[in-house]
mmCIF file of C-alpha atoms and ligand atoms in Angstrom:
data_model
loop_
_atom_site.group_PDB
_atom_site.id
_atom_site.type_symbol
_atom_site.label_atom_id
_atom_site.label_comp_id
_atom_site.label_asym_id
_atom_site.label_seq_id
_atom_site.Cartn_x
_atom_site.Cartn_y
_atom_site.Cartn_z
ATOM 1 C CA MET A 212 169.050 -82.272 -22.970
ATOM 2 C CA THR A 213 165.745 -83.821 -21.982
ATOM 3 C CA GLY A 214 164.280 -87.137 -23.091
ATOM 4 C CA ARG A 215 161.035 -86.615 -24.962
ATOM 5 C CA ILE A 216 158.539 -89.349 -25.724
ATOM 6 C CA CYS A 217 158.451 -89.769 -29.494
ATOM 7 C CA GLY A 218 156.676 -93.097 -29.849
ATOM 8 C CA THR A 219 154.310 -95.354 -27.916
ATOM 9 C CA GLY A 220 153.269 -98.955 -28.375
ATOM 10 C CA SER A 221 151.419 -101.659 -26.515
ATOM 11 C CA TYR A 222 150.532 -105.309 -26.698
ATOM 12 C CA VAL A 223 147.793 -107.219 -24.932
ATOM 13 C CA PRO A 224 147.077 -110.929 -25.401
ATOM 14 C CA ALA A 225 144.084 -111.846 -27.596
ATOM 15 C CA ARG A 226 142.343 -113.900 -24.907
ATOM 16 C CA ILE A 227 139.757 -111.801 -23.051
ATOM 17 C CA VAL A 228 138.364 -112.894 -19.705
ATOM 18 C CA GLU A 229 135.029 -111.320 -18.745
ATOM 19 C CA ASN A 230 134.051 -110.908 -15.087
ATOM 20 C CA ASP A 231 131.399 -113.591 -15.515
ATOM 21 C CA GLU A 232 134.044 -116.131 -16.460
ATOM 22 C CA LEU A 233 135.876 -115.447 -13.187
ATOM 23 C CA ALA A 234 132.653 -116.018 -11.284
ATOM 24 C CA ASN A 235 132.888 -119.643 -12.453
ATOM 25 C CA LEU A 236 136.341 -119.963 -10.937
ATOM 26 C CA VAL A 237 136.133 -118.076 -7.650
ATOM 27 C CA ASP A 238 133.398 -116.792 -5.372
ATOM 28 C CA THR A 239 132.718 -113.424 -6.987
ATOM 29 C CA ASN A 240 130.336 -111.769 -9.433
ATOM 30 C CA ASP A 241 130.306 -109.205 -12.241
ATOM 31 C CA ALA A 242 128.318 -106.581 -10.301
ATOM 32 C CA TRP A 243 130.740 -106.633 -7.338
ATOM 33 C CA ILE A 244 133.865 -106.387 -9.484
ATOM 34 C CA ARG A 245 132.447 -103.503 -11.570
ATOM 35 C CA GLU A 246 131.201 -101.595 -8.550
ATOM 36 C CA ARG A 247 134.303 -101.998 -6.350
ATOM 37 C CA THR A 248 136.989 -101.731 -9.053
ATOM 38 C CA GLY A 249 135.500 -100.486 -12.352
ATOM 39 C CA ILE A 250 136.933 -103.525 -14.148
ATOM 40 C CA ALA A 251 134.746 -105.339 -16.705
ATOM 41 C CA ARG A 252 137.278 -107.604 -18.428
ATOM 42 C CA ARG A 253 140.989 -108.221 -18.749
ATOM 43 C CA HIS A 254 143.376 -109.903 -21.185
ATOM 44 C CA LEU A 255 145.086 -113.108 -20.184
ATOM 45 C CA ALA A 256 148.381 -114.444 -21.507
ATOM 46 C CA GLU A 257 148.026 -118.039 -22.655
ATOM 47 C CA ASN A 258 151.178 -118.693 -24.635
ATOM 48 C CA GLU A 259 152.639 -115.191 -24.554
ATOM 49 C CA THR A 260 155.683 -114.744 -22.350
ATOM 50 C CA THR A 261 156.808 -111.548 -20.632
ATOM 51 C CA SER A 262 159.623 -111.042 -23.147
ATOM 52 C CA TYR A 263 157.309 -111.687 -26.118
ATOM 53 C CA MET A 264 154.787 -109.085 -24.945
ATOM 54 C CA ALA A 265 157.567 -106.608 -24.138
ATOM 55 C CA ALA A 266 159.179 -107.076 -27.559
ATOM 56 C CA GLU A 267 155.856 -106.640 -29.389
ATOM 57 C CA ALA A 268 155.110 -103.407 -27.505
ATOM 58 C CA ALA A 269 158.672 -102.234 -28.229
ATOM 59 C CA LYS A 270 158.388 -102.941 -31.988
ATOM 60 C CA ARG A 271 155.146 -100.951 -32.131
ATOM 61 C CA ALA A 272 156.624 -98.011 -30.209
ATOM 62 C CA LEU A 273 159.671 -97.950 -32.507
ATOM 63 C CA ALA A 274 157.492 -98.161 -35.631
ATOM 64 C CA GLN A 275 155.468 -95.206 -34.400
ATOM 65 C CA SER A 276 158.559 -93.170 -33.582
ATOM 66 C CA ASP A 277 160.199 -93.906 -36.958
ATOM 67 C CA ILE A 278 163.437 -94.643 -35.094
ATOM 68 C CA PRO A 279 165.272 -97.773 -36.268
ATOM 69 C CA ALA A 280 166.039 -100.391 -33.637
ATOM 70 C CA GLU A 281 169.780 -99.985 -34.223
ATOM 71 C CA ASP A 282 169.566 -96.391 -32.922
ATOM 72 C CA VAL A 283 168.400 -97.524 -29.478
ATOM 73 C CA ASP A 284 171.154 -97.090 -26.852
ATOM 74 C CA LEU A 285 169.386 -98.535 -23.829
ATOM 75 C CA ILE A 286 166.417 -100.837 -23.129
ATOM 76 C CA LEU A 287 164.810 -100.713 -19.689
ATOM 77 C CA VAL A 288 162.152 -103.252 -18.779
ATOM 78 C CA ALA A 289 160.049 -102.755 -15.648
ATOM 79 C CA THR A 290 158.521 -106.053 -14.574
ATOM 80 C CA SER A 291 157.846 -108.087 -11.444
ATOM 81 C CA THR A 292 157.324 -111.227 -13.487
ATOM 82 C CA PRO A 293 160.323 -112.006 -15.690
ATOM 83 C CA GLU A 294 160.431 -115.604 -16.960
ATOM 84 C CA ASN A 295 164.000 -115.931 -15.777
ATOM 85 C CA VAL A 296 166.168 -114.334 -13.140
ATOM 86 C CA PHE A 297 168.715 -114.056 -15.940
ATOM 87 C CA PRO A 298 169.204 -113.301 -18.729
ATOM 88 C CA CYS A 299 167.106 -110.239 -18.031
ATOM 89 C CA THR A 300 163.991 -109.506 -20.084
ATOM 90 C CA ALA A 301 165.623 -106.400 -21.572
ATOM 91 C CA CYS A 302 168.334 -108.572 -23.185
ATOM 92 C CA GLU A 303 165.665 -110.889 -24.595
ATOM 93 C CA VAL A 304 163.862 -107.872 -26.045
ATOM 94 C CA GLN A 305 167.141 -106.615 -27.502
ATOM 95 C CA ARG A 306 167.596 -109.951 -29.291
ATOM 96 C CA GLU A 307 163.996 -109.993 -30.569
ATOM 97 C CA ILE A 308 163.944 -106.470 -31.947
ATOM 98 C CA HIS A 309 167.580 -106.540 -33.232
ATOM 99 C CA ALA A 310 168.611 -103.474 -31.247
ATOM 100 C CA GLU A 311 172.232 -104.486 -31.576
ATOM 101 C CA HIS A 312 173.726 -101.318 -30.140
ATOM 102 C CA ALA A 313 171.572 -101.218 -27.044
ATOM 103 C CA ALA A 314 172.480 -102.192 -23.500
ATOM 104 C CA GLY A 315 169.610 -103.442 -21.382
ATOM 105 C CA PHE A 316 168.567 -104.200 -17.852
ATOM 106 C CA ASP A 317 165.405 -104.852 -15.854
ATOM 107 C CA LEU A 318 163.944 -102.915 -12.945
ATOM 108 C CA ASN A 319 161.470 -104.138 -10.368
ATOM 109 C CA ALA A 320 159.387 -101.554 -8.569
ATOM 110 C CA ALA A 321 156.084 -103.438 -8.959
ATOM 111 C CA CYS A 322 153.241 -101.231 -10.202
ATOM 112 C CA SER A 323 155.424 -98.101 -9.913
ATOM 113 C CA GLY A 324 158.014 -99.755 -12.161
ATOM 114 C CA PHE A 325 157.257 -97.853 -15.356
ATOM 115 C CA LEU A 326 157.780 -94.497 -13.625
ATOM 116 C CA PHE A 327 161.054 -95.630 -12.029
ATOM 117 C CA ALA A 328 162.250 -96.868 -15.452
ATOM 118 C CA LEU A 329 161.147 -93.670 -17.200
ATOM 119 C CA GLN A 330 163.045 -91.601 -14.638
ATOM 120 C CA THR A 331 166.158 -93.775 -15.020
ATOM 121 C CA ALA A 332 165.968 -93.335 -18.806
ATOM 122 C CA GLN A 333 165.659 -89.602 -18.347
ATOM 123 C CA ALA A 334 168.713 -89.523 -16.072
ATOM 124 C CA TYR A 335 170.810 -91.405 -18.670
ATOM 125 C CA ILE A 336 169.769 -88.927 -21.355
ATOM 126 C CA GLN A 337 170.319 -85.861 -19.146
ATOM 127 C CA ALA A 338 173.778 -87.172 -18.203
ATOM 128 C CA GLY A 339 174.643 -87.483 -21.900
ATOM 129 C CA ILE A 340 175.163 -91.255 -21.635
ATOM 130 C CA CYS A 341 172.363 -92.151 -24.047
ATOM 131 C CA ARG A 342 170.373 -90.467 -26.825
ATOM 132 C CA THR A 343 167.564 -92.971 -27.371
ATOM 133 C CA VAL A 344 166.029 -95.192 -24.716
ATOM 134 C CA LEU A 345 163.236 -97.737 -24.937
ATOM 135 C CA VAL A 346 161.228 -98.000 -21.720
ATOM 136 C CA ILE A 347 158.902 -100.983 -21.346
ATOM 137 C CA GLY A 348 156.434 -101.947 -18.625
ATOM 138 C CA VAL A 349 155.213 -105.550 -18.491
ATOM 139 C CA ASP A 350 152.943 -107.649 -16.339
ATOM 140 C CA TRP A 351 152.326 -111.378 -16.517
ATOM 141 C CA SER A 352 150.299 -112.164 -13.458
ATOM 142 C CA ASP A 353 149.220 -115.291 -11.657
ATOM 143 C CA ARG A 354 145.736 -116.687 -12.202
ATOM 144 C CA SER A 355 144.933 -116.449 -8.505
ATOM 145 C CA THR A 356 144.903 -112.653 -8.716
ATOM 146 C CA CYS A 357 142.521 -112.826 -11.647
ATOM 147 C CA ILE A 358 139.938 -110.401 -10.241
ATOM 148 C CA LEU A 359 142.145 -107.330 -10.327
ATOM 149 C CA PHE A 360 144.995 -108.137 -12.648
ATOM 150 C CA GLY A 361 145.408 -108.456 -16.386
ATOM 151 C CA ASP A 362 148.334 -109.156 -18.694
ATOM 152 C CA GLY A 363 149.942 -106.793 -21.158
ATOM 153 C CA ALA A 364 152.916 -104.620 -22.085
ATOM 154 C CA GLY A 365 153.384 -100.968 -22.961
ATOM 155 C CA ALA A 366 156.459 -99.170 -24.308
ATOM 156 C CA VAL A 367 157.677 -95.662 -25.028
ATOM 157 C CA VAL A 368 160.672 -94.434 -26.999
ATOM 158 C CA LEU A 369 162.514 -91.557 -25.361
ATOM 159 C CA ARG A 370 164.731 -89.400 -27.589
ATOM 160 C CA GLU A 371 167.046 -86.611 -26.423
ATOM 161 C CA SER A 372 165.837 -83.157 -27.357
ATOM 162 C CA LYS A 373 166.851 -79.597 -26.504
ATOM 163 C CA GLY A 374 164.749 -77.907 -23.859
ATOM 164 C CA GLY A 375 161.616 -79.736 -22.832
ATOM 165 C CA LEU A 376 160.215 -80.326 -19.401
ATOM 166 C CA PHE A 377 160.687 -83.312 -17.109
ATOM 167 C CA VAL A 378 160.201 -83.120 -13.375
ATOM 168 C CA GLN A 379 160.248 -86.229 -11.241
ATOM 169 C CA ALA A 380 159.659 -87.541 -7.734
ATOM 170 C CA ALA A 381 159.896 -91.047 -6.306
ATOM 171 C CA HIS A 382 159.416 -92.541 -2.849
ATOM 172 C CA SER A 383 159.454 -95.897 -1.086
ATOM 173 C CA ASP A 384 158.173 -97.031 2.297
ATOM 174 C CA GLY A 385 159.655 -100.453 2.953
ATOM 175 C CA ALA A 386 158.274 -100.489 6.498
ATOM 176 C CA LYS A 387 154.793 -101.032 5.017
ATOM 177 C CA GLY A 388 155.978 -103.575 2.446
ATOM 178 C CA ASP A 389 154.023 -106.469 3.914
ATOM 179 C CA VAL A 390 150.615 -105.128 2.820
ATOM 180 C CA LEU A 391 151.357 -106.200 -0.761
ATOM 181 C CA THR A 392 153.761 -109.052 -1.431
ATOM 182 C CA GLY A 393 154.453 -111.393 -4.333
ATOM 183 C CA CYS A 394 156.307 -114.614 -3.610
ATOM 184 C CA SER A 395 158.815 -115.983 -6.055
ATOM 185 C CA ARG A 396 157.598 -118.886 -8.197
ATOM 186 C CA HIS A 397 160.927 -120.526 -7.513
ATOM 187 C CA ARG A 398 160.589 -120.254 -3.745
ATOM 188 C CA LYS A 399 157.091 -121.612 -3.587
ATOM 189 C CA ASN A 400 156.772 -125.225 -2.541
ATOM 190 C CA TRP A 401 154.095 -126.521 -4.893
ATOM 191 C CA ASP A 402 154.127 -129.961 -3.225
ATOM 192 C CA HIS A 403 152.999 -128.479 0.073
ATOM 193 C CA PRO A 404 149.178 -128.203 -0.054
ATOM 194 C CA ASP A 405 148.894 -125.000 2.052
ATOM 195 C CA GLU A 406 151.652 -123.241 0.202
ATOM 196 C CA ALA A 407 150.398 -124.345 -3.180
ATOM 197 C CA LYS A 408 146.960 -122.967 -2.299
ATOM 198 C CA ALA A 409 148.400 -119.656 -1.132
ATOM 199 C CA ALA A 410 148.061 -116.882 -3.653
ATOM 200 C CA TYR A 411 151.095 -115.723 -5.587
ATOM 201 C CA ILE A 412 150.141 -112.209 -4.529
ATOM 202 C CA GLN A 413 149.124 -111.478 -0.936
ATOM 203 C CA MET A 414 147.411 -108.160 -0.457
ATOM 204 C CA ASP A 415 145.683 -106.154 2.237
ATOM 205 C CA GLY A 416 143.477 -104.396 -0.306
ATOM 206 C CA GLN A 417 142.122 -101.710 1.988
ATOM 207 C CA SER A 418 145.573 -100.655 3.204
ATOM 208 C CA VAL A 419 146.822 -100.425 -0.380
ATOM 209 C CA PHE A 420 143.707 -98.454 -1.274
ATOM 210 C CA LYS A 421 144.229 -95.936 1.566
ATOM 211 C CA PHE A 422 147.947 -95.625 0.772
ATOM 212 C CA ALA A 423 147.210 -94.856 -2.894
ATOM 213 C CA VAL A 424 144.477 -92.332 -2.193
ATOM 214 C CA ARG A 425 146.810 -90.467 0.180
ATOM 215 C CA ARG A 426 150.125 -90.684 -1.684
ATOM 216 C CA VAL A 427 148.970 -89.982 -5.254
ATOM 217 C CA PRO A 428 147.580 -86.475 -4.552
ATOM 218 C CA GLU A 429 150.708 -85.773 -2.455
ATOM 219 C CA ILE A 430 153.073 -86.626 -5.287
ATOM 220 C CA VAL A 431 150.986 -84.668 -7.798
ATOM 221 C CA GLU A 432 151.321 -81.648 -5.499
ATOM 222 C CA GLU A 433 155.073 -82.245 -5.175
ATOM 223 C CA LEU A 434 155.494 -82.350 -8.973
ATOM 224 C CA LEU A 435 153.434 -79.200 -9.521
ATOM 225 C CA GLU A 436 155.483 -77.352 -6.897
ATOM 226 C CA LYS A 437 158.803 -78.512 -8.361
ATOM 227 C CA ALA A 438 157.737 -77.488 -11.868
ATOM 228 C CA ARG A 439 156.069 -74.264 -10.621
ATOM 229 C CA ILE A 440 153.020 -75.169 -12.650
ATOM 230 C CA GLN A 441 149.357 -74.845 -11.691
ATOM 231 C CA LYS A 442 147.165 -77.940 -11.851
ATOM 232 C CA GLU A 443 144.952 -76.125 -14.381
ATOM 233 C CA GLU A 444 147.852 -76.213 -16.878
ATOM 234 C CA ILE A 445 147.978 -80.022 -16.847
ATOM 235 C CA SER A 446 146.057 -81.565 -19.750
ATOM 236 C CA TYR A 447 145.870 -85.077 -18.307
ATOM 237 C CA PHE A 448 146.781 -87.026 -15.192
ATOM 238 C CA PHE A 449 147.746 -90.566 -16.202
ATOM 239 C CA LEU A 450 147.526 -92.648 -13.032
ATOM 240 C CA HIS A 451 148.318 -96.318 -12.578
ATOM 241 C CA GLN A 452 145.125 -98.176 -13.493
ATOM 242 C CA ALA A 453 144.484 -100.163 -10.309
ATOM 243 C CA ASN A 454 140.941 -99.288 -9.312
ATOM 244 C CA ARG A 455 138.426 -96.725 -10.612
ATOM 245 C CA ARG A 456 137.575 -95.650 -7.056
ATOM 246 C CA ILE A 457 141.249 -94.897 -6.289
ATOM 247 C CA ILE A 458 141.459 -92.669 -9.381
ATOM 248 C CA GLU A 459 138.171 -90.919 -8.538
ATOM 249 C CA ALA A 460 139.290 -90.280 -4.960
ATOM 250 C CA ALA A 461 142.695 -88.985 -6.112
ATOM 251 C CA ALA A 462 141.000 -86.644 -8.609
ATOM 252 C CA LYS A 463 138.690 -85.318 -5.908
ATOM 253 C CA ARG A 464 141.532 -84.720 -3.442
ATOM 254 C CA THR A 465 143.614 -83.038 -6.145
ATOM 255 C CA GLY A 466 140.651 -80.797 -6.969
ATOM 256 C CA VAL A 467 140.678 -81.677 -10.676
ATOM 257 C CA ASP A 468 137.726 -82.857 -12.744
ATOM 258 C CA ILE A 469 137.717 -86.618 -13.298
ATOM 259 C CA SER A 470 137.516 -86.063 -17.083
ATOM 260 C CA ARG A 471 141.232 -85.175 -16.996
ATOM 261 C CA PHE A 472 142.093 -88.580 -15.496
ATOM 262 C CA PRO A 473 142.092 -91.010 -18.445
ATOM 263 C CA MET A 474 140.973 -94.561 -17.636
ATOM 264 C CA ASN A 475 140.965 -97.856 -19.485
ATOM 265 C CA LEU A 476 140.997 -100.293 -16.583
ATOM 266 C CA GLN A 477 137.487 -101.434 -17.490
ATOM 267 C CA GLU A 478 139.068 -103.205 -20.513
ATOM 268 C CA TYR A 479 142.412 -104.377 -19.119
ATOM 269 C CA GLY A 480 142.220 -104.574 -15.323
ATOM 270 C CA ASN A 481 145.388 -103.722 -13.439
ATOM 271 C CA THR A 482 148.361 -104.507 -15.714
ATOM 272 C CA SER A 483 150.898 -103.368 -13.082
ATOM 273 C CA ALA A 484 153.953 -101.640 -14.622
ATOM 274 C CA ALA A 485 152.263 -101.807 -18.035
ATOM 275 C CA SER A 486 149.138 -99.844 -17.164
ATOM 276 C CA ILE A 487 150.465 -96.306 -17.713
ATOM 277 C CA PRO A 488 152.264 -96.953 -21.037
ATOM 278 C CA ILE A 489 149.251 -98.916 -22.382
ATOM 279 C CA LEU A 490 146.989 -95.988 -21.463
ATOM 280 C CA LEU A 491 149.415 -93.438 -22.935
ATOM 281 C CA ASP A 492 149.544 -95.445 -26.156
ATOM 282 C CA GLU A 493 145.749 -95.561 -26.332
ATOM 283 C CA TRP A 494 145.441 -91.783 -25.847
ATOM 284 C CA ASN A 495 148.234 -91.182 -28.357
ATOM 285 C CA LYS A 496 146.631 -93.433 -31.001
ATOM 286 C CA LYS A 497 143.294 -91.700 -30.498
ATOM 287 C CA GLY A 498 145.028 -88.383 -31.261
ATOM 288 C CA LEU A 499 144.132 -86.978 -27.846
ATOM 289 C CA LEU A 500 147.669 -85.773 -27.018
ATOM 290 C CA LYS A 501 148.895 -82.530 -28.601
ATOM 291 C CA LYS A 502 152.514 -81.423 -28.828
ATOM 292 C CA GLY A 503 153.234 -79.192 -25.840
ATOM 293 C CA ASP A 504 150.555 -80.773 -23.629
ATOM 294 C CA LYS A 505 151.715 -80.998 -20.037
ATOM 295 C CA LEU A 506 151.058 -84.410 -18.510
ATOM 296 C CA VAL A 507 151.388 -85.887 -15.042
ATOM 297 C CA LEU A 508 152.148 -89.622 -14.813
ATOM 298 C CA ALA A 509 151.917 -91.319 -11.411
ATOM 299 C CA GLY A 510 152.372 -94.926 -10.346
ATOM 300 C CA PHE A 511 152.008 -96.641 -6.988
ATOM 301 C CA GLY A 512 152.174 -100.155 -5.632
ATOM 302 C CA ALA A 513 154.179 -102.769 -3.794
ATOM 303 C CA GLY A 514 157.259 -101.716 -1.900
ATOM 304 C CA LEU A 515 155.393 -99.716 -0.929
ATOM 305 C CA SER A 516 156.472 -97.349 -3.665
ATOM 306 C CA TRP A 517 155.090 -94.384 -5.522
ATOM 307 C CA ALA A 518 156.580 -92.222 -8.237
ATOM 308 C CA GLY A 519 155.498 -89.476 -10.582
ATOM 309 C CA SER A 520 156.728 -87.388 -13.492
ATOM 310 C CA LEU A 521 155.488 -84.154 -15.011
ATOM 311 C CA LEU A 522 156.456 -83.892 -18.671
ATOM 312 C CA GLU A 523 155.724 -82.117 -21.894
ATOM 313 C CA TRP A 524 154.362 -84.151 -24.798
HETATM 314 O O1 UT7 B 244 148.663 -101.918 -8.112
HETATM 315 C C1 UT7 B 244 148.278 -101.834 -6.777
HETATM 316 C C2 UT7 B 244 147.592 -103.120 -6.484
HETATM 317 N N1 UT7 B 244 146.521 -103.152 -5.582
HETATM 318 C C3 UT7 B 244 145.484 -102.298 -5.492
HETATM 319 O O2 UT7 B 244 145.381 -101.284 -6.103
HETATM 320 C C4 UT7 B 244 144.384 -102.722 -4.564
HETATM 321 C C5 UT7 B 244 143.718 -101.588 -3.862
HETATM 322 N N2 UT7 B 244 142.553 -102.083 -3.162
HETATM 323 C C6 UT7 B 244 141.402 -102.354 -3.816
HETATM 324 O O3 UT7 B 244 141.295 -102.170 -5.019
HETATM 325 C C7 UT7 B 244 140.230 -102.822 -2.993
HETATM 326 O O4 UT7 B 244 140.554 -102.819 -1.632
HETATM 327 C C8 UT7 B 244 139.702 -104.227 -3.407
HETATM 328 C C9 UT7 B 244 139.074 -104.140 -4.792
HETATM 329 C C10 UT7 B 244 140.835 -105.247 -3.409
HETATM 330 C C11 UT7 B 244 138.638 -104.686 -2.438
HETATM 331 O O5 UT7 B 244 137.590 -103.721 -2.399
HETATM 332 P P1 UT7 B 244 137.030 -103.195 -1.012
HETATM 333 O O6 UT7 B 244 135.986 -102.235 -1.303
HETATM 334 O O7 UT7 B 244 138.205 -102.752 -0.183
HETATM 335 O O8 UT7 B 244 136.370 -104.507 -0.452
HETATM 336 P P2 UT7 B 244 136.523 -105.160 0.999
HETATM 337 O O9 UT7 B 244 137.794 -105.919 1.090
HETATM 338 O O10 UT7 B 244 136.221 -104.102 2.037
HETATM 339 O O11 UT7 B 244 135.315 -106.173 0.994
HETATM 340 C C12 UT7 B 244 133.940 -105.742 0.973
HETATM 341 C C13 UT7 B 244 133.034 -106.949 0.907
HETATM 342 C C14 UT7 B 244 133.372 -108.041 1.920
HETATM 343 O O12 UT7 B 244 132.156 -108.660 2.299
HETATM 344 P P3 UT7 B 244 131.392 -108.246 3.667
HETATM 345 O O13 UT7 B 244 132.385 -108.471 4.772
HETATM 346 O O14 UT7 B 244 131.035 -106.793 3.508
HETATM 347 O O15 UT7 B 244 130.220 -109.166 3.688
HETATM 348 C C15 UT7 B 244 134.208 -109.022 1.137
HETATM 349 O O16 UT7 B 244 134.140 -110.327 1.661
HETATM 350 O O17 UT7 B 244 133.178 -107.577 -0.393
HETATM 351 C C16 UT7 B 244 133.554 -108.961 -0.230
HETATM 352 N N3 UT7 B 244 134.466 -109.300 -1.309
HETATM 353 C C17 UT7 B 244 134.080 -109.781 -2.496
HETATM 354 N N4 UT7 B 244 132.872 -110.061 -3.010
HETATM 355 C C18 UT7 B 244 132.811 -110.523 -4.276
HETATM 356 C C19 UT7 B 244 135.819 -109.146 -1.309
HETATM 357 N N5 UT7 B 244 136.319 -109.526 -2.498
HETATM 358 C C20 UT7 B 244 135.256 -109.916 -3.248
HETATM 359 C C21 UT7 B 244 135.140 -110.404 -4.571
HETATM 360 N N6 UT7 B 244 133.894 -110.692 -5.048
HETATM 361 N N7 UT7 B 244 136.212 -110.568 -5.382
#
């Protein structure tokens, strides 16, 4: 048995923040942000919580799949920004969507989180433990990382099916973890002026950039080799939406035309673990994915971590 995606859904907050608005807050400008990242605007959570966005994306994915919530066996939420340490966001989603028969837990692998969760879901289905799994990626980022990041949630429903294709690879490099760190809200001392000023996310942008441009083509190659599939047979490469230049460089190194690398980061910025499922949902809703299409999904980010899956739509 293989888990096959049979529904997608996403939720982004209504509030849109244009680059120009950020220029009023920090020393930046629209031209720089567009040129260096490809981002034009992003959505910002005002009252929406991580669990609210996750539950909305989940409801939409279930509605699209025509699978009732009570059929869901497992809910996996990939997020670096849960409201609480416990109960986990997955249990809050379970309550909201009335998936009474589902177990749930959260995973944190930063921007690679959706891929790690998708692979965990697949393993549960292949082991015969579950038949239907809801996989959700969520981001609810700090205002101080406003240039790159945006808020949102994306979800997919995975249903067991005979046959089908799912190849996966995942890696971590903890030794380089300090180039991208996020401190816990609970650990931060807001009364201390220096600490309060310090960004929630600390990032050596260029190191992350170089890491992504190197590791993404490598993992794409690894997936193609494992699946014994040529890159020409892949309809689309859905990469984590961090920076347009990273995606362009990865496409070039992979030797595939950029038109097969969908992008929507101009509208949403980097929504961390949510970026791939939001993009998948957009492509699905536009009717751009045909049954039998072979897709590569690849995420990368803090950890450092990177993960990819090659699957059949
Ligand atoms: O999910 C994974 C999360 N992280 C990432 O994917 C991040 C990957 N890295 C990046 O996307 C890029 O490294 C950034 C977008 C963060 C930065 O772009 P860059 O091309 O690496 O810029 P840079 O740090 O080399 O800075 C170039 C110039 C500098 O000015 P000088 O020294 O050339 O005069 C910076 O001071 O741009 C300046 N700069 C800015 N200017 C306006 C840096 N940030 C900004 C800004 N607005 N926000």
